[in-house]
């Protein structure tokens, strides 16, 4: 089961966790992820529920803002209602060699 964002399509951010210690929850977040910082909850077009993705957790940035095409989406530039897509500069085959924000 692939836990990464879909290659195509978009979704809407419905919540996230900050990078604070302890992380602050904003919006709707999966209860099992509340203690982890740097995660975004995205409801993909056509889906009824949100799924959690890394936006700083483990220094990985799996999403980009759709409207501005400015990857990556991070805990610093996220907002509820933001449109998100898979980060076009990220490839999960790279493992820990992820694309980091400038």
JSON list of C-alpha atoms in Angstrom, two decimals:
[
{"chain": "A", "resi": 1, "resn": "UNK", "atom": "CA", "xyz": [0.00, 0.00, 0.00]},
{"chain": "A", "resi": 2, "resn": "UNK", "atom": "CA", "xyz": [1.61, 3.28, -1.16]},
{"chain": "A", "resi": 3, "resn": "UNK", "atom": "CA", "xyz": [1.53, 5.96, 1.55]},
{"chain": "A", "resi": 4, "resn": "UNK", "atom": "CA", "xyz": [2.80, 8.70, -0.78]},
{"chain": "A", "resi": 5, "resn": "UNK", "atom": "CA", "xyz": [0.73, 11.35, -2.62]},
{"chain": "A", "resi": 6, "resn": "UNK", "atom": "CA", "xyz": [-0.80, 10.35, -5.95]},
{"chain": "A", "resi": 7, "resn": "UNK", "atom": "CA", "xyz": [1.29, 11.16, -9.01]},
{"chain": "A", "resi": 8, "resn": "UNK", "atom": "CA", "xyz": [-1.57, 13.04, -10.65]},
{"chain": "A", "resi": 9, "resn": "UNK", "atom": "CA", "xyz": [-4.48, 15.10, -9.36]},
{"chain": "A", "resi": 10, "resn": "UNK", "atom": "CA", "xyz": [-4.86, 17.57, -6.55]},
{"chain": "A", "resi": 11, "resn": "UNK", "atom": "CA", "xyz": [-6.36, 17.92, -3.14]},
{"chain": "A", "resi": 12, "resn": "UNK", "atom": "CA", "xyz": [-7.21, 20.39, -0.42]},
{"chain": "A", "resi": 13, "resn": "UNK", "atom": "CA", "xyz": [-5.33, 20.78, 2.86]},
{"chain": "A", "resi": 14, "resn": "UNK", "atom": "CA", "xyz": [-7.75, 20.20, 5.74]},
{"chain": "A", "resi": 15, "resn": "UNK", "atom": "CA", "xyz": [-5.22, 20.28, 8.58]},
{"chain": "A", "resi": 16, "resn": "UNK", "atom": "CA", "xyz": [-1.58, 19.99, 9.61]},
{"chain": "A", "resi": 17, "resn": "UNK", "atom": "CA", "xyz": [0.82, 19.80, 12.53]},
{"chain": "A", "resi": 18, "resn": "UNK", "atom": "CA", "xyz": [3.46, 22.47, 13.17]},
{"chain": "A", "resi": 19, "resn": "UNK", "atom": "CA", "xyz": [7.16, 21.81, 13.72]},
{"chain": "A", "resi": 20, "resn": "UNK", "atom": "CA", "xyz": [6.90, 23.03, 17.32]},
{"chain": "A", "resi": 21, "resn": "UNK", "atom": "CA", "xyz": [7.78, 20.80, 20.26]},
{"chain": "A", "resi": 22, "resn": "UNK", "atom": "CA", "xyz": [5.18, 19.66, 21.09]},
{"chain": "A", "resi": 23, "resn": "UNK", "atom": "CA", "xyz": [3.49, 20.11, 17.70]},
{"chain": "A", "resi": 24, "resn": "UNK", "atom": "CA", "xyz": [0.37, 22.26, 17.46]},
{"chain": "A", "resi": 25, "resn": "UNK", "atom": "CA", "xyz": [-2.57, 20.83, 15.51]},
{"chain": "A", "resi": 26, "resn": "UNK", "atom": "CA", "xyz": [-4.33, 23.15, 13.04]},
{"chain": "A", "resi": 27, "resn": "UNK", "atom": "CA", "xyz": [-7.57, 22.02, 11.42]},
{"chain": "A", "resi": 28, "resn": "UNK", "atom": "CA", "xyz": [-8.39, 18.31, 11.04]},
{"chain": "A", "resi": 29, "resn": "UNK", "atom": "CA", "xyz": [-5.59, 15.82, 11.73]},
{"chain": "A", "resi": 30, "resn": "UNK", "atom": "CA", "xyz": [-5.63, 12.04, 12.16]},
{"chain": "A", "resi": 31, "resn": "UNK", "atom": "CA", "xyz": [-5.61, 11.42, 15.93]},
{"chain": "A", "resi": 32, "resn": "UNK", "atom": "CA", "xyz": [-2.74, 8.94, 15.63]},
{"chain": "A", "resi": 33, "resn": "UNK", "atom": "CA", "xyz": [-0.53, 11.69, 14.12]},
{"chain": "A", "resi": 34, "resn": "UNK", "atom": "CA", "xyz": [-1.19, 14.45, 16.67]},
{"chain": "A", "resi": 35, "resn": "UNK", "atom": "CA", "xyz": [2.17, 13.99, 18.40]},
{"chain": "A", "resi": 36, "resn": "UNK", "atom": "CA", "xyz": [4.17, 14.19, 15.16]},
{"chain": "A", "resi": 37, "resn": "UNK", "atom": "CA", "xyz": [5.20, 17.57, 13.73]},
{"chain": "A", "resi": 38, "resn": "UNK", "atom": "CA", "xyz": [5.48, 18.45, 10.06]},
{"chain": "A", "resi": 39, "resn": "UNK", "atom": "CA", "xyz": [2.50, 16.52, 8.67]},
{"chain": "A", "resi": 40, "resn": "UNK", "atom": "CA", "xyz": [-0.33, 17.69, 6.41]},
{"chain": "A", "resi": 41, "resn": "UNK", "atom": "CA", "xyz": [-3.80, 16.17, 6.08]},
{"chain": "A", "resi": 42, "resn": "UNK", "atom": "CA", "xyz": [-4.94, 16.38, 2.44]},
{"chain": "A", "resi": 43, "resn": "UNK", "atom": "CA", "xyz": [-8.35, 15.43, 1.09]},
{"chain": "A", "resi": 44, "resn": "UNK", "atom": "CA", "xyz": [-7.75, 14.43, -2.54]},
{"chain": "A", "resi": 45, "resn": "UNK", "atom": "CA", "xyz": [-10.37, 15.35, -5.12]},
{"chain": "A", "resi": 46, "resn": "UNK", "atom": "CA", "xyz": [-12.99, 12.59, -5.22]},
{"chain": "A", "resi": 47, "resn": "UNK", "atom": "CA", "xyz": [-12.08, 11.17, -1.78]},
{"chain": "A", "resi": 48, "resn": "UNK", "atom": "CA", "xyz": [-14.21, 11.46, 1.34]},
{"chain": "A", "resi": 49, "resn": "UNK", "atom": "CA", "xyz": [-11.37, 11.44, 3.90]},
{"chain": "A", "resi": 50, "resn": "UNK", "atom": "CA", "xyz": [-8.00, 13.06, 4.33]},
{"chain": "A", "resi": 51, "resn": "UNK", "atom": "CA", "xyz": [-4.62, 11.34, 4.26]},
{"chain": "A", "resi": 52, "resn": "UNK", "atom": "CA", "xyz": [-1.48, 12.44, 6.11]},
{"chain": "A", "resi": 53, "resn": "UNK", "atom": "CA", "xyz": [1.73, 13.44, 4.27]},
{"chain": "A", "resi": 54, "resn": "UNK", "atom": "CA", "xyz": [5.15, 14.72, 5.30]},
{"chain": "A", "resi": 55, "resn": "UNK", "atom": "CA", "xyz": [5.82, 18.46, 5.10]},
{"chain": "A", "resi": 56, "resn": "UNK", "atom": "CA", "xyz": [8.94, 18.52, 7.24]},
{"chain": "A", "resi": 57, "resn": "UNK", "atom": "CA", "xyz": [8.57, 15.32, 9.27]},
{"chain": "A", "resi": 58, "resn": "UNK", "atom": "CA", "xyz": [11.87, 13.39, 8.88]},
{"chain": "A", "resi": 59, "resn": "UNK", "atom": "CA", "xyz": [13.09, 16.30, 6.68]},
{"chain": "A", "resi": 60, "resn": "UNK", "atom": "CA", "xyz": [10.83, 15.14, 3.85]},
{"chain": "A", "resi": 61, "resn": "UNK", "atom": "CA", "xyz": [8.53, 17.37, 1.78]},
{"chain": "A", "resi": 62, "resn": "UNK", "atom": "CA", "xyz": [6.03, 15.31, -0.21]},
{"chain": "A", "resi": 63, "resn": "UNK", "atom": "CA", "xyz": [3.67, 18.10, -1.31]},
{"chain": "A", "resi": 64, "resn": "UNK", "atom": "CA", "xyz": [3.72, 21.37, -3.24]},
{"chain": "A", "resi": 65, "resn": "UNK", "atom": "CA", "xyz": [1.25, 24.24, -3.39]},
{"chain": "A", "resi": 66, "resn": "UNK", "atom": "CA", "xyz": [-0.83, 23.79, -6.52]},
{"chain": "A", "resi": 67, "resn": "UNK", "atom": "CA", "xyz": [-1.78, 27.42, -7.16]},
{"chain": "A", "resi": 68, "resn": "UNK", "atom": "CA", "xyz": [1.72, 28.86, -6.97]},
{"chain": "A", "resi": 69, "resn": "UNK", "atom": "CA", "xyz": [3.81, 25.86, -8.04]},
{"chain": "A", "resi": 70, "resn": "UNK", "atom": "CA", "xyz": [6.29, 26.75, -5.31]},
{"chain": "A", "resi": 71, "resn": "UNK", "atom": "CA", "xyz": [7.48, 23.45, -3.84]},
{"chain": "A", "resi": 72, "resn": "UNK", "atom": "CA", "xyz": [7.69, 22.29, -1.23]},
{"chain": "A", "resi": 73, "resn": "UNK", "atom": "CA", "xyz": [4.68, 22.75, 1.00]},
{"chain": "A", "resi": 74, "resn": "UNK", "atom": "CA", "xyz": [6.02, 23.11, 4.54]},
{"chain": "A", "resi": 75, "resn": "UNK", "atom": "CA", "xyz": [4.70, 23.75, 8.03]},
{"chain": "A", "resi": 76, "resn": "UNK", "atom": "CA", "xyz": [5.66, 27.40, 7.43]},
{"chain": "A", "resi": 77, "resn": "UNK", "atom": "CA", "xyz": [3.66, 28.08, 4.25]},
{"chain": "A", "resi": 78, "resn": "UNK", "atom": "CA", "xyz": [0.62, 25.84, 4.70]},
{"chain": "A", "resi": 79, "resn": "UNK", "atom": "CA", "xyz": [-2.95, 26.93, 5.33]},
{"chain": "A", "resi": 80, "resn": "UNK", "atom": "CA", "xyz": [-6.31, 25.20, 5.58]},
{"chain": "A", "resi": 81, "resn": "UNK", "atom": "CA", "xyz": [-7.92, 25.24, 2.16]},
{"chain": "A", "resi": 82, "resn": "UNK", "atom": "CA", "xyz": [-4.62, 25.39, 0.26]},
{"chain": "A", "resi": 83, "resn": "UNK", "atom": "CA", "xyz": [-4.61, 23.33, -2.92]},
{"chain": "A", "resi": 84, "resn": "UNK", "atom": "CA", "xyz": [-1.84, 20.72, -2.91]},
{"chain": "A", "resi": 85, "resn": "UNK", "atom": "CA", "xyz": [-0.22, 18.37, -5.42]},
{"chain": "A", "resi": 86, "resn": "UNK", "atom": "CA", "xyz": [2.62, 15.87, -5.21]},
{"chain": "A", "resi": 87, "resn": "UNK", "atom": "CA", "xyz": [5.92, 17.78, -5.04]},
{"chain": "A", "resi": 88, "resn": "UNK", "atom": "CA", "xyz": [7.17, 17.53, -8.65]},
{"chain": "A", "resi": 89, "resn": "UNK", "atom": "CA", "xyz": [10.78, 17.71, -7.45]},
{"chain": "A", "resi": 90, "resn": "UNK", "atom": "CA", "xyz": [10.41, 14.78, -5.03]},
{"chain": "A", "resi": 91, "resn": "UNK", "atom": "CA", "xyz": [10.75, 11.10, -5.78]},
{"chain": "A", "resi": 92, "resn": "UNK", "atom": "CA", "xyz": [10.20, 8.60, -2.94]},
{"chain": "A", "resi": 93, "resn": "UNK", "atom": "CA", "xyz": [12.73, 6.27, -4.60]},
{"chain": "A", "resi": 94, "resn": "UNK", "atom": "CA", "xyz": [15.41, 8.69, -3.36]},
{"chain": "A", "resi": 95, "resn": "UNK", "atom": "CA", "xyz": [14.71, 7.67, 0.23]},
{"chain": "A", "resi": 96, "resn": "UNK", "atom": "CA", "xyz": [16.33, 10.07, 2.68]},
{"chain": "A", "resi": 97, "resn": "UNK", "atom": "CA", "xyz": [17.91, 12.14, -0.12]},
{"chain": "A", "resi": 98, "resn": "UNK", "atom": "CA", "xyz": [14.84, 14.33, -0.25]},
{"chain": "A", "resi": 99, "resn": "UNK", "atom": "CA", "xyz": [14.31, 17.82, -1.66]},
{"chain": "A", "resi": 100, "resn": "UNK", "atom": "CA", "xyz": [14.56, 20.32, 1.18]},
{"chain": "A", "resi": 101, "resn": "UNK", "atom": "CA", "xyz": [13.26, 23.89, 1.26]},
{"chain": "A", "resi": 102, "resn": "UNK", "atom": "CA", "xyz": [15.73, 26.63, 0.31]}
]
